[in-house]
């Protein structure tokens, strides 16, 4: 298989893989509110600073981070019940409060510009709710490929979800760029051998090739320049 050669000028940007929560849609806020509700009910301290560590990591790993502040140990069975409760709260938000209006600023013009330039686009998300979210925001059939929490054994920072998305696109990792809002996601992109555009909470991460507060201010040509 052809390898991306970004460092030598032979590589080319052929695909962009987008994280979903916090990159395409503002569901990251609903993840936070659902975890906060669970923590409050359980009498476990939780705040937005701790929540930052949950970005990009799986539901059970997120719960493990939340339980670091618990005053007692929880059995594996109790943990499954807690994770299901959190997901129930989160699903209520998805069912009642998420629509295409929650697509983040700059996302649709960026996606359209990629498509117009012949750059393939994919979703690479840790979330098992990814198909529901894409449906809620009207983008189910919009991407060339998707890979999500239902397809993988290892969550970010492991590169599995991005490598799977690239494989499904038929594009070598060295010719893919990832867009991420999570520290774990930037690490996953780098581990996959992909360049990363860090946005939102991840902007400024030194491992990212490019950072921006939001996709609103990024032109895909600037990303292409990273591969020349
Ligand atoms: C990621 C979120 O996209 O999905 C994490 O950034 C979340 O915060 C993870 O824990 C898993 O999501 P879900 O929907 O499968 O519980
Ligand atoms: Mg994210």
mmCIF file of C-alpha atoms and ligand atoms in Angstrom:
data_model
loop_
_atom_site.group_PDB
_atom_site.id
_atom_site.type_symbol
_atom_site.label_atom_id
_atom_site.label_comp_id
_atom_site.label_asym_id
_atom_site.label_seq_id
_atom_site.Cartn_x
_atom_site.Cartn_y
_atom_site.Cartn_z
ATOM 1 C CA UNK A 1 0.000 0.000 0.000
ATOM 2 C CA UNK A 2 1.161 3.502 -0.821
ATOM 3 C CA UNK A 3 2.508 5.348 2.238
ATOM 4 C CA UNK A 4 1.985 9.019 3.085
ATOM 5 C CA UNK A 5 5.267 10.931 2.828
ATOM 6 C CA UNK A 6 4.278 14.246 4.362
ATOM 7 C CA UNK A 7 7.783 15.030 5.558
ATOM 8 C CA UNK A 8 9.319 14.602 2.114
ATOM 9 C CA UNK A 9 6.730 16.374 0.051
ATOM 10 C CA UNK A 10 5.388 13.213 -1.616
ATOM 11 C CA UNK A 11 2.358 12.988 0.630
ATOM 12 C CA UNK A 12 -0.850 14.791 -0.041
ATOM 13 C CA UNK A 13 -3.910 15.516 2.024
ATOM 14 C CA UNK A 14 -6.477 13.032 0.718
ATOM 15 C CA UNK A 15 -8.788 12.574 3.693
ATOM 16 C CA UNK A 16 -9.940 14.352 6.831
ATOM 17 C CA UNK A 17 -11.239 12.325 9.767
ATOM 18 C CA UNK A 18 -13.421 14.278 12.154
ATOM 19 C CA UNK A 19 -14.073 13.524 15.783
ATOM 20 C CA UNK A 20 -17.803 13.939 16.460
ATOM 21 C CA UNK A 21 -18.533 15.189 20.013
ATOM 22 C CA UNK A 22 -17.101 18.697 20.392
ATOM 23 C CA UNK A 23 -15.833 18.903 16.802
ATOM 24 C CA UNK A 24 -18.877 18.450 14.570
ATOM 25 C CA UNK A 25 -21.595 18.907 17.167
ATOM 26 C CA UNK A 26 -21.820 20.417 20.650
ATOM 27 C CA UNK A 27 -22.847 17.135 22.315
ATOM 28 C CA UNK A 28 -19.758 17.421 24.550
ATOM 29 C CA UNK A 29 -21.814 19.761 26.747
ATOM 30 C CA UNK A 30 -24.547 17.112 27.114
ATOM 31 C CA UNK A 31 -21.966 14.466 28.044
ATOM 32 C CA UNK A 32 -20.798 16.848 30.768
ATOM 33 C CA UNK A 33 -24.316 17.559 32.079
ATOM 34 C CA UNK A 34 -25.190 13.843 32.186
ATOM 35 C CA UNK A 35 -22.003 12.991 34.136
ATOM 36 C CA UNK A 36 -22.583 15.956 36.472
ATOM 37 C CA UNK A 37 -26.138 14.768 37.206
ATOM 38 C CA UNK A 38 -24.915 11.254 37.964
ATOM 39 C CA UNK A 39 -22.117 12.548 40.200
ATOM 40 C CA UNK A 40 -24.477 14.859 42.100
ATOM 41 C CA UNK A 41 -26.930 12.009 42.705
ATOM 42 C CA UNK A 42 -24.117 9.760 43.954
ATOM 43 C CA UNK A 43 -22.542 12.484 46.119
ATOM 44 C CA UNK A 44 -19.318 12.338 44.108
ATOM 45 C CA UNK A 45 -17.374 15.541 43.479
ATOM 46 C CA UNK A 46 -17.220 16.422 39.773
ATOM 47 C CA UNK A 47 -16.607 19.631 37.841
ATOM 48 C CA UNK A 48 -15.751 20.932 34.376
ATOM 49 C CA UNK A 49 -12.013 20.595 35.010
ATOM 50 C CA UNK A 50 -12.357 16.866 35.712
ATOM 51 C CA UNK A 51 -14.716 16.644 32.743
ATOM 52 C CA UNK A 52 -11.934 17.759 30.397
ATOM 53 C CA UNK A 53 -10.208 14.420 31.076
ATOM 54 C CA UNK A 54 -13.309 12.575 29.834
ATOM 55 C CA UNK A 55 -13.135 14.033 26.335
ATOM 56 C CA UNK A 56 -12.530 11.339 23.730
ATOM 57 C CA UNK A 57 -12.348 8.404 26.141
ATOM 58 C CA UNK A 58 -14.904 5.598 26.324
ATOM 59 C CA UNK A 59 -17.938 5.547 28.597
ATOM 60 C CA UNK A 60 -16.447 3.040 31.080
ATOM 61 C CA UNK A 61 -13.068 4.804 31.144
ATOM 62 C CA UNK A 62 -14.882 8.082 31.723
ATOM 63 C CA UNK A 63 -16.712 6.516 34.650
ATOM 64 C CA UNK A 64 -13.420 5.274 36.103
ATOM 65 C CA UNK A 65 -12.077 8.854 36.055
ATOM 66 C CA UNK A 66 -15.260 10.160 37.715
ATOM 67 C CA UNK A 67 -15.030 7.466 40.409
ATOM 68 C CA UNK A 68 -11.506 8.589 41.367
ATOM 69 C CA UNK A 69 -13.320 11.168 43.554
ATOM 70 C CA UNK A 70 -15.748 8.648 45.122
ATOM 71 C CA UNK A 71 -15.480 7.923 48.838
ATOM 72 C CA UNK A 72 -16.135 4.222 48.405
ATOM 73 C CA UNK A 73 -15.341 1.447 45.949
ATOM 74 C CA UNK A 74 -17.967 0.378 43.433
ATOM 75 C CA UNK A 75 -18.373 -3.219 42.241
ATOM 76 C CA UNK A 76 -18.164 -4.018 38.534
ATOM 77 C CA UNK A 77 -21.925 -4.569 38.526
ATOM 78 C CA UNK A 78 -22.553 -1.180 40.148
ATOM 79 C CA UNK A 79 -20.267 0.459 37.589
ATOM 80 C CA UNK A 80 -22.294 -0.980 34.717
ATOM 81 C CA UNK A 81 -25.487 0.353 36.315
ATOM 82 C CA UNK A 82 -23.937 3.819 36.795
ATOM 83 C CA UNK A 83 -22.689 3.927 33.183
ATOM 84 C CA UNK A 84 -26.140 2.898 31.930
ATOM 85 C CA UNK A 85 -27.757 5.609 34.082
ATOM 86 C CA UNK A 86 -25.429 8.265 32.667
ATOM 87 C CA UNK A 87 -26.137 7.056 29.154
ATOM 88 C CA UNK A 88 -29.869 7.264 29.859
ATOM 89 C CA UNK A 89 -29.525 10.924 30.895
ATOM 90 C CA UNK A 90 -27.375 11.603 27.845
ATOM 91 C CA UNK A 91 -29.850 9.881 25.515
ATOM 92 C CA UNK A 92 -32.616 12.093 26.888
ATOM 93 C CA UNK A 93 -30.603 15.103 25.722
ATOM 94 C CA UNK A 94 -30.000 13.464 22.327
ATOM 95 C CA UNK A 95 -33.698 12.690 21.899
ATOM 96 C CA UNK A 96 -35.035 16.047 23.018
ATOM 97 C CA UNK A 97 -32.352 18.688 22.577
ATOM 98 C CA UNK A 98 -30.025 17.768 19.703
ATOM 99 C CA UNK A 99 -30.695 18.793 16.109
ATOM 100 C CA UNK A 100 -28.826 20.177 13.115
ATOM 101 C CA UNK A 101 -28.858 23.521 14.965
ATOM 102 C CA UNK A 102 -26.162 22.031 17.231
ATOM 103 C CA UNK A 103 -23.657 21.575 14.410
ATOM 104 C CA UNK A 104 -20.742 23.775 15.457
ATOM 105 C CA UNK A 105 -19.881 27.021 13.621
ATOM 106 C CA UNK A 106 -17.751 26.592 10.513
ATOM 107 C CA UNK A 107 -18.289 22.828 10.294
ATOM 108 C CA UNK A 108 -20.611 22.659 7.275
ATOM 109 C CA UNK A 109 -18.572 25.116 5.146
ATOM 110 C CA UNK A 110 -15.382 23.175 6.016
ATOM 111 C CA UNK A 111 -16.988 19.824 5.142
ATOM 112 C CA UNK A 112 -18.384 21.219 1.910
ATOM 113 C CA UNK A 113 -15.001 22.696 0.965
ATOM 114 C CA UNK A 114 -13.322 19.314 1.530
ATOM 115 C CA UNK A 115 -15.908 17.579 -0.624
ATOM 116 C CA UNK A 116 -15.559 20.167 -3.382
ATOM 117 C CA UNK A 117 -11.770 19.678 -3.347
ATOM 118 C CA UNK A 118 -12.127 15.885 -3.683
ATOM 119 C CA UNK A 119 -10.879 15.272 -0.145
ATOM 120 C CA UNK A 120 -12.611 12.303 1.474
ATOM 121 C CA UNK A 121 -14.278 12.845 4.840
ATOM 122 C CA UNK A 122 -14.952 10.436 7.697
ATOM 123 C CA UNK A 123 -16.093 10.398 11.300
ATOM 124 C CA UNK A 124 -13.811 8.790 13.920
ATOM 125 C CA UNK A 125 -15.566 8.816 17.288
ATOM 126 C CA UNK A 126 -15.269 6.874 20.545
ATOM 127 C CA UNK A 127 -19.017 7.183 21.044
ATOM 128 C CA UNK A 128 -21.408 4.271 20.762
ATOM 129 C CA UNK A 129 -24.119 6.889 20.278
ATOM 130 C CA UNK A 130 -22.458 8.172 17.108
ATOM 131 C CA UNK A 131 -25.055 6.718 14.658
ATOM 132 C CA UNK A 132 -27.906 8.275 16.684
ATOM 133 C CA UNK A 133 -26.167 11.661 16.762
ATOM 134 C CA UNK A 134 -25.478 11.648 13.015
ATOM 135 C CA UNK A 135 -29.135 10.864 12.481
ATOM 136 C CA UNK A 136 -30.270 13.638 14.834
ATOM 137 C CA UNK A 137 -28.154 16.224 12.997
ATOM 138 C CA UNK A 138 -29.133 14.957 9.540
ATOM 139 C CA UNK A 139 -25.668 13.772 8.452
ATOM 140 C CA UNK A 140 -26.111 9.987 8.409
ATOM 141 C CA UNK A 141 -25.265 9.533 4.728
ATOM 142 C CA UNK A 142 -23.057 12.575 4.400
ATOM 143 C CA UNK A 143 -19.620 11.066 5.132
ATOM 144 C CA UNK A 144 -17.573 8.718 2.945
ATOM 145 C CA UNK A 145 -16.994 6.472 5.996
ATOM 146 C CA UNK A 146 -17.617 6.322 9.720
ATOM 147 C CA UNK A 147 -15.930 4.447 12.565
ATOM 148 C CA UNK A 148 -17.135 4.686 16.150
ATOM 149 C CA UNK A 149 -17.236 3.154 19.607
ATOM 150 C CA UNK A 150 -19.305 0.234 18.328
ATOM 151 C CA UNK A 151 -16.492 -0.848 15.986
ATOM 152 C CA UNK A 152 -13.435 -0.774 18.224
ATOM 153 C CA UNK A 153 -11.858 -2.586 21.177
ATOM 154 C CA UNK A 154 -9.551 0.265 22.198
ATOM 155 C CA UNK A 155 -10.704 3.830 22.794
ATOM 156 C CA UNK A 156 -8.603 6.967 22.151
ATOM 157 C CA UNK A 157 -5.703 7.615 22.862
ATOM 158 C CA UNK A 158 -5.349 4.253 21.065
ATOM 159 C CA UNK A 159 -5.256 4.913 17.286
ATOM 160 C CA UNK A 160 -7.707 2.116 16.389
ATOM 161 C CA UNK A 161 -10.728 4.246 15.496
ATOM 162 C CA UNK A 162 -8.739 6.537 13.176
ATOM 163 C CA UNK A 163 -6.902 3.640 11.512
ATOM 164 C CA UNK A 164 -10.232 1.922 10.914
ATOM 165 C CA UNK A 165 -11.745 5.093 9.438
ATOM 166 C CA UNK A 166 -8.725 5.464 7.107
ATOM 167 C CA UNK A 167 -8.985 1.818 6.071
ATOM 168 C CA UNK A 168 -12.670 2.260 5.315
ATOM 169 C CA UNK A 169 -11.814 5.308 3.203
ATOM 170 C CA UNK A 170 -9.021 3.421 1.445
ATOM 171 C CA UNK A 171 -6.525 6.182 2.262
ATOM 172 C CA UNK A 172 -3.107 5.557 3.912
ATOM 173 C CA UNK A 173 -2.723 7.116 7.397
ATOM 174 C CA UNK A 174 0.041 9.458 6.177
ATOM 175 C CA UNK A 175 -2.437 11.129 3.837
ATOM 176 C CA UNK A 176 -5.090 11.685 6.512
ATOM 177 C CA UNK A 177 -5.609 14.624 8.833
ATOM 178 C CA UNK A 178 -7.629 14.312 12.044
ATOM 179 C CA UNK A 179 -9.700 17.116 13.591
ATOM 180 C CA UNK A 180 -9.923 16.747 17.385
ATOM 181 C CA UNK A 181 -11.050 18.625 20.494
ATOM 182 C CA UNK A 182 -9.633 16.111 23.018
ATOM 183 C CA UNK A 183 -6.165 15.516 24.392
ATOM 184 C CA UNK A 184 -6.762 11.756 24.033
ATOM 185 C CA UNK A 185 -7.844 12.314 20.437
ATOM 186 C CA UNK A 186 -4.741 14.311 19.495
ATOM 187 C CA UNK A 187 -2.623 11.513 20.982
ATOM 188 C CA UNK A 188 -4.615 8.926 18.998
ATOM 189 C CA UNK A 189 -4.101 10.836 15.751
ATOM 190 C CA UNK A 190 -0.346 11.087 16.308
ATOM 191 C CA UNK A 191 -0.193 7.388 17.233
ATOM 192 C CA UNK A 192 -2.021 6.604 13.963
ATOM 193 C CA UNK A 193 0.643 8.487 12.002
ATOM 194 C CA UNK A 194 -1.791 11.256 11.068
ATOM 195 C CA UNK A 195 -1.435 15.013 11.322
ATOM 196 C CA UNK A 196 -3.873 16.668 13.705
ATOM 197 C CA UNK A 197 -5.803 19.915 13.629
ATOM 198 C CA UNK A 198 -6.669 20.662 17.264
ATOM 199 C CA UNK A 199 -9.777 22.748 17.893
ATOM 200 C CA UNK A 200 -11.700 23.956 20.943
ATOM 201 C CA UNK A 201 -10.413 22.471 24.188
ATOM 202 C CA UNK A 202 -7.426 20.855 22.456
ATOM 203 C CA UNK A 203 -6.263 24.013 20.664
ATOM 204 C CA UNK A 204 -2.622 24.687 21.490
ATOM 205 C CA UNK A 205 -1.749 21.044 22.119
ATOM 206 C CA UNK A 206 1.943 20.847 21.153
ATOM 207 C CA UNK A 207 1.418 17.507 19.371
ATOM 208 C CA UNK A 208 -1.022 19.085 16.910
ATOM 209 C CA UNK A 209 0.234 20.277 13.524
ATOM 210 C CA UNK A 210 -2.285 23.112 13.561
ATOM 211 C CA UNK A 211 -4.586 24.680 16.157
ATOM 212 C CA UNK A 212 -7.659 26.871 15.932
ATOM 213 C CA UNK A 213 -10.376 27.965 18.343
ATOM 214 C CA UNK A 214 -12.943 26.670 15.856
ATOM 215 C CA UNK A 215 -13.231 25.339 12.305
ATOM 216 C CA UNK A 216 -14.741 28.712 11.409
ATOM 217 C CA UNK A 217 -11.275 30.190 11.010
ATOM 218 C CA UNK A 218 -9.582 27.308 9.151
ATOM 219 C CA UNK A 219 -9.437 26.883 5.366
ATOM 220 C CA UNK A 220 -8.690 23.400 4.059
ATOM 221 C CA UNK A 221 -5.900 24.870 1.876
ATOM 222 C CA UNK A 222 -4.049 25.721 5.103
ATOM 223 C CA UNK A 223 -4.300 22.036 6.064
ATOM 224 C CA UNK A 224 -3.071 20.966 2.645
ATOM 225 C CA UNK A 225 -0.012 23.124 3.268
ATOM 226 C CA UNK A 226 0.931 20.851 6.202
ATOM 227 C CA UNK A 227 1.475 18.016 3.737
ATOM 228 C CA UNK A 228 3.693 19.892 1.271
HETATM 229 C C1 LIG B 1 -16.538 10.619 23.016
HETATM 230 C C2 LIG B 1 -16.717 11.685 24.049
HETATM 231 O O1 LIG B 1 -16.814 11.136 21.753
HETATM 232 O O2 LIG B 1 -17.402 9.525 23.275
HETATM 233 C C3 LIG B 1 -16.523 11.109 25.441
HETATM 234 O O3 LIG B 1 -15.761 12.722 23.841
HETATM 235 C C4 LIG B 1 -17.470 9.931 25.624
HETATM 236 O O4 LIG B 1 -16.779 12.119 26.384
HETATM 237 C C5 LIG B 1 -17.214 8.904 24.544
HETATM 238 O O5 LIG B 1 -17.256 9.337 26.914
HETATM 239 C C6 LIG B 1 -18.132 7.698 24.640
HETATM 240 O O6 LIG B 1 -19.431 8.112 24.389
HETATM 241 P P1 LIG B 1 -20.739 7.221 24.526
HETATM 242 O O7 LIG B 1 -21.759 8.014 23.771
HETATM 243 O O8 LIG B 1 -20.446 5.905 23.886
HETATM 244 O O9 LIG B 1 -21.030 7.078 25.975
HETATM 245 MG MG1 LIG B 2 -14.485 15.144 20.999
#
